[in-house]
PDB file of C-alpha atoms in Angstrom:
ATOM      1  CA  MET A   1      48.363  16.188  47.365  1.00  0.00           C
ATOM      2  CA  PHE A   2      45.061  17.051  49.097  1.00  0.00           C
ATOM      3  CA  GLU A   3      42.583  14.240  49.079  1.00  0.00           C
ATOM      4  CA  GLN A   4      38.924  14.763  49.731  1.00  0.00           C
ATOM      5  CA  THR A   5      37.187  12.318  51.997  1.00  0.00           C
ATOM      6  CA  LEU A   6      34.439  10.182  50.583  1.00  0.00           C
ATOM      7  CA  GLU A   7      31.917  12.262  52.510  1.00  0.00           C
ATOM      8  CA  GLU A   8      33.266  15.488  50.917  1.00  0.00           C
ATOM      9  CA  LEU A   9      33.076  13.903  47.469  1.00  0.00           C
ATOM     10  CA  ALA A  10      29.486  12.761  48.121  1.00  0.00           C
ATOM     11  CA  PHE A  11      28.600  16.217  49.389  1.00  0.00           C
ATOM     12  CA  GLY A  12      29.998  17.715  46.175  1.00  0.00           C
ATOM     13  CA  CYS A  13      27.770  15.347  44.141  1.00  0.00           C
ATOM     14  CA  LEU A  14      24.713  16.352  46.111  1.00  0.00           C
ATOM     15  CA  ARG A  15      25.403  20.030  45.839  1.00  0.00           C
ATOM     16  CA  VAL A  16      26.109  20.018  42.084  1.00  0.00           C
ATOM     17  CA  GLY A  17      23.094  17.669  41.561  1.00  0.00           C
ATOM     18  CA  ARG A  18      20.828  20.308  43.141  1.00  0.00           C
ATOM     19  CA  GLN A  19      22.394  22.999  40.959  1.00  0.00           C
ATOM     20  CA  LEU A  20      21.838  20.847  37.880  1.00  0.00           C
ATOM     21  CA  GLY A  21      18.168  20.298  38.793  1.00  0.00           C
ATOM     22  CA  SER A  22      17.670  24.025  39.357  1.00  0.00           C
ATOM     23  CA  ALA A  23      19.410  24.882  36.071  1.00  0.00           C
ATOM     24  CA  CYS A  24      17.281  22.391  34.157  1.00  0.00           C
ATOM     25  CA  GLU A  25      14.138  23.857  35.692  1.00  0.00           C
ATOM     26  CA  LYS A  26      15.192  27.395  34.718  1.00  0.00           C
ATOM     27  CA  ALA A  27      16.058  26.236  31.177  1.00  0.00           C
ATOM     28  CA  GLU A  28      12.616  24.713  30.748  1.00  0.00           C
ATOM     29  CA  ILE A  29      13.977  21.748  28.852  1.00  0.00           C
ATOM     30  CA  VAL A  30      11.362  20.117  26.542  1.00  0.00           C
ATOM     31  CA  VAL A  31      11.111  16.406  27.333  1.00  0.00           C
ATOM     32  CA  PRO A  32       9.598  13.872  24.907  1.00  0.00           C
ATOM     33  CA  ASN A  33       6.483  12.106  26.343  1.00  0.00           C
ATOM     34  CA  GLU A  34       8.253   8.742  26.564  1.00  0.00           C
ATOM     35  CA  MET A  35      10.945  10.273  28.808  1.00  0.00           C
ATOM     36  CA  ILE A  36       8.772  12.426  31.058  1.00  0.00           C
ATOM     37  CA  ARG A  37       8.396   9.946  33.927  1.00  0.00           C
ATOM     38  CA  ASP A  38      12.170   9.214  34.136  1.00  0.00           C
ATOM     39  CA  PHE A  39      13.061  12.891  33.703  1.00  0.00           C
ATOM     40  CA  HIS A  40      10.744  14.004  36.563  1.00  0.00           C
ATOM     41  CA  HIS A  41      12.098  11.195  38.740  1.00  0.00           C
ATOM     42  CA  LEU A  42      15.648  12.339  37.966  1.00  0.00           C
ATOM     43  CA  MET A  43      14.863  15.969  38.732  1.00  0.00           C
ATOM     44  CA  GLU A  44      13.166  14.989  41.997  1.00  0.00           C
ATOM     45  CA  ARG A  45      16.173  12.920  43.090  1.00  0.00           C
ATOM     46  CA  LEU A  46      18.547  15.770  42.242  1.00  0.00           C
ATOM     47  CA  SER A  47      16.488  18.351  44.128  1.00  0.00           C
ATOM     48  CA  GLU A  48      16.273  16.032  47.155  1.00  0.00           C
ATOM     49  CA  GLY A  49      20.027  15.783  47.257  1.00  0.00           C
ATOM     50  CA  GLU A  50      20.285  12.049  46.376  1.00  0.00           C
ATOM     51  CA  ILE A  51      23.372  10.266  45.040  1.00  0.00           C
ATOM     52  CA  LEU A  52      22.161   8.781  41.792  1.00  0.00           C
ATOM     53  CA  CYS A  53      22.040   5.003  41.117  1.00  0.00           C
ATOM     54  CA  ILE A  54      23.008   3.287  37.876  1.00  0.00           C
ATOM     55  CA  LYS A  55      19.559   3.646  36.210  1.00  0.00           C
ATOM     56  CA  GLU A  56      19.496   7.329  37.065  1.00  0.00           C
ATOM     57  CA  LEU A  57      22.939   7.774  35.644  1.00  0.00           C
ATOM     58  CA  GLN A  58      21.511   6.429  32.352  1.00  0.00           C
ATOM     59  CA  SER A  59      18.745   9.075  32.684  1.00  0.00           C
ATOM     60  CA  LEU A  60      21.464  11.631  33.208  1.00  0.00           C
ATOM     61  CA  GLU A  61      23.016  10.635  29.845  1.00  0.00           C
ATOM     62  CA  GLU A  62      19.593  11.128  28.251  1.00  0.00           C
ATOM     63  CA  LEU A  63      19.534  14.576  29.893  1.00  0.00           C
ATOM     64  CA  ARG A  64      22.826  15.393  28.165  1.00  0.00           C
ATOM     65  CA  VAL A  65      21.195  14.614  24.797  1.00  0.00           C
ATOM     66  CA  LEU A  66      18.187  16.768  25.688  1.00  0.00           C
ATOM     67  CA  ILE A  67      20.427  19.706  26.613  1.00  0.00           C
ATOM     68  CA  LYS A  68      22.537  19.304  23.495  1.00  0.00           C
ATOM     69  CA  ASP A  69      19.520  19.027  21.192  1.00  0.00           C
ATOM     70  CA  ALA A  70      17.865  22.021  22.804  1.00  0.00           C
ATOM     71  CA  MET A  71      21.011  24.089  22.212  1.00  0.00           C
ATOM     72  CA  ASN A  72      21.214  22.862  18.635  1.00  0.00           C
ATOM     73  CA  GLU A  73      17.659  23.868  18.051  1.00  0.00           C
ATOM     74  CA  LEU A  74      18.292  27.435  19.224  1.00  0.00           C
ATOM     75  CA  HIS A  75      21.578  27.700  17.370  1.00  0.00           C
ATOM     76  CA  PRO A  76      22.420  24.873  14.881  1.00  0.00           C
ATOM     77  CA  GLY A  77      25.552  23.006  15.873  1.00  0.00           C
ATOM     78  CA  PHE A  78      26.092  24.942  19.127  1.00  0.00           C
ATOM     79  CA  GLY A  79      25.180  22.057  21.428  1.00  0.00           C
ATOM     80  CA  ASP A  80      27.499  19.691  19.576  1.00  0.00           C
ATOM     81  CA  ARG A  81      30.361  22.128  19.849  1.00  0.00           C
ATOM     82  CA  GLU A  82      29.671  23.056  23.500  1.00  0.00           C
ATOM     83  CA  PHE A  83      29.902  19.461  24.657  1.00  0.00           C
ATOM     84  CA  THR A  84      33.374  19.237  23.094  1.00  0.00           C
ATOM     85  CA  ARG A  85      34.726  22.651  23.997  1.00  0.00           C
ATOM     86  CA  HIS A  86      33.141  25.305  26.245  1.00  0.00           C
ATOM     87  CA  SER A  87      32.359  28.887  25.592  1.00  0.00           C
ATOM     88  CA  ASP A  88      32.379  31.247  28.544  1.00  0.00           C
ATOM     89  CA  ALA A  89      28.785  31.771  29.715  1.00  0.00           C
ATOM     90  CA  HIS A  90      29.272  35.567  29.531  1.00  0.00           C
ATOM     91  CA  ASP A  91      30.045  35.291  25.799  1.00  0.00           C
ATOM     92  CA  ILE A  92      26.584  33.806  25.138  1.00  0.00           C
ATOM     93  CA  MET A  93      24.036  36.494  24.450  1.00  0.00           C
ATOM     94  CA  HIS A  94      20.940  34.386  23.795  1.00  0.00           C
ATOM     95  CA  PRO A  95      19.130  34.144  27.167  1.00  0.00           C
ATOM     96  CA  GLU A  96      17.662  30.585  26.638  1.00  0.00           C
ATOM     97  CA  LEU A  97      21.035  29.373  25.311  1.00  0.00           C
ATOM     98  CA  LYS A  98      22.757  30.770  28.369  1.00  0.00           C
ATOM     99  CA  LEU A  99      20.390  28.857  30.647  1.00  0.00           C
ATOM    100  CA  LEU A 100      21.017  25.668  28.717  1.00  0.00           C
ATOM    101  CA  HIS A 101      24.775  26.333  28.887  1.00  0.00           C
ATOM    102  CA  HIS A 102      24.533  26.509  32.716  1.00  0.00           C
ATOM    103  CA  ALA A 103      22.651  23.197  32.745  1.00  0.00           C
ATOM    104  CA  MET A 104      25.356  21.693  30.542  1.00  0.00           C
ATOM    105  CA  VAL A 105      28.144  22.939  32.865  1.00  0.00           C
ATOM    106  CA  TYR A 106      26.386  21.443  35.935  1.00  0.00           C
ATOM    107  CA  TYR A 107      25.701  18.225  34.001  1.00  0.00           C
ATOM    108  CA  GLU A 108      29.383  17.792  33.182  1.00  0.00           C
ATOM    109  CA  GLU A 109      30.444  18.638  36.771  1.00  0.00           C
ATOM    110  CA  LEU A 110      27.987  16.130  38.202  1.00  0.00           C
ATOM    111  CA  VAL A 111      29.216  13.339  35.891  1.00  0.00           C
ATOM    112  CA  TYR A 112      32.814  14.153  36.868  1.00  0.00           C
ATOM    113  CA  ARG A 113      32.029  14.187  40.578  1.00  0.00           C
ATOM    114  CA  HIS A 114      30.065  10.905  40.362  1.00  0.00           C
ATOM    115  CA  SER A 115      33.085   9.307  38.689  1.00  0.00           C
ATOM    116  CA  LEU A 116      35.272  10.457  41.570  1.00  0.00           C
ATOM    117  CA  VAL A 117      32.954   8.819  44.061  1.00  0.00           C
ATOM    118  CA  ARG A 118      32.777   5.583  42.063  1.00  0.00           C
ATOM    119  CA  ASP A 119      36.578   5.547  41.697  1.00  0.00           C
ATOM    120  CA  ARG A 120      37.097   6.116  45.418  1.00  0.00           C
ATOM    121  CA  LEU A 121      34.668   3.336  46.258  1.00  0.00           C
ATOM    122  CA  THR A 122      36.449   0.981  43.817  1.00  0.00           C
ATOM    123  CA  ALA A 123      39.786   1.840  45.324  1.00  0.00           C
ATOM    124  CA  MET A 124      38.456   1.143  48.846  1.00  0.00           C
ATOM    125  CA  ARG A 125      37.118  -2.247  47.719  1.00  0.00           C
ATOM    126  CA  TRP A 126      40.425  -3.072  46.093  1.00  0.00           C
ATOM    127  CA  MET A 127      42.340  -2.111  49.236  1.00  0.00           C
ATOM    128  CA  ARG A 128      40.085  -4.294  51.396  1.00  0.00           C
ATOM    129  CA  PHE A 129      40.583  -7.189  49.013  1.00  0.00           C
ATOM    130  CA  LYS A 130      44.366  -6.763  49.121  1.00  0.00           C
ATOM    131  CA  GLU A 131      44.379  -6.575  52.906  1.00  0.00           C
ATOM    132  CA  ARG A 132      42.345  -9.841  53.114  1.00  0.00           C
ATOM    133  CA  GLN A 133      44.702 -11.437  50.551  1.00  0.00           C
ATOM    134  CA  ALA A 134      47.723 -10.366  52.590  1.00  0.00           C
ATOM    135  CA  ARG A 135      46.231 -11.770  55.817  1.00  0.00           C
ATOM    136  CA  THR A 136      45.398 -15.075  54.073  1.00  0.00           C
ATOM    137  CA  LEU A 137      48.973 -15.399  52.761  1.00  0.00           C
ATOM    138  CA  ALA A 138      50.402 -14.562  56.190  1.00  0.00           C
ATOM    139  CA  ASN A 139      48.484 -17.419  57.858  1.00  0.00           C
TER     140      ASN A 139
END
């Protein structure tokens, strides 16, 4: 089984994050006034190629809702369906819906890649703990 290094996983997050930021910009997602500051901060972090912190991951979840709601507004129920099963982008004829679909795909990919990084870091911490525990028991 081929395992990516932590650096490769992080690189994947940065790359997909930039793609998500670009896709959101192209989709011209409407953001409620109370979310504008956090949204712009998130987009800035994504475009700068930053790994997101916990608070920003919460903003990412809010972004999911914005994408889904925008899809639903253009085609009722479409966003709800797309976040449970995906259409192929080439099957979507509505240009704005297609842009939102791209943002959704990058959103889901970024969430997945961030979970891989978190899981790898958790596994590394667990291994270090077990190594210390083994040394302590050996002494």
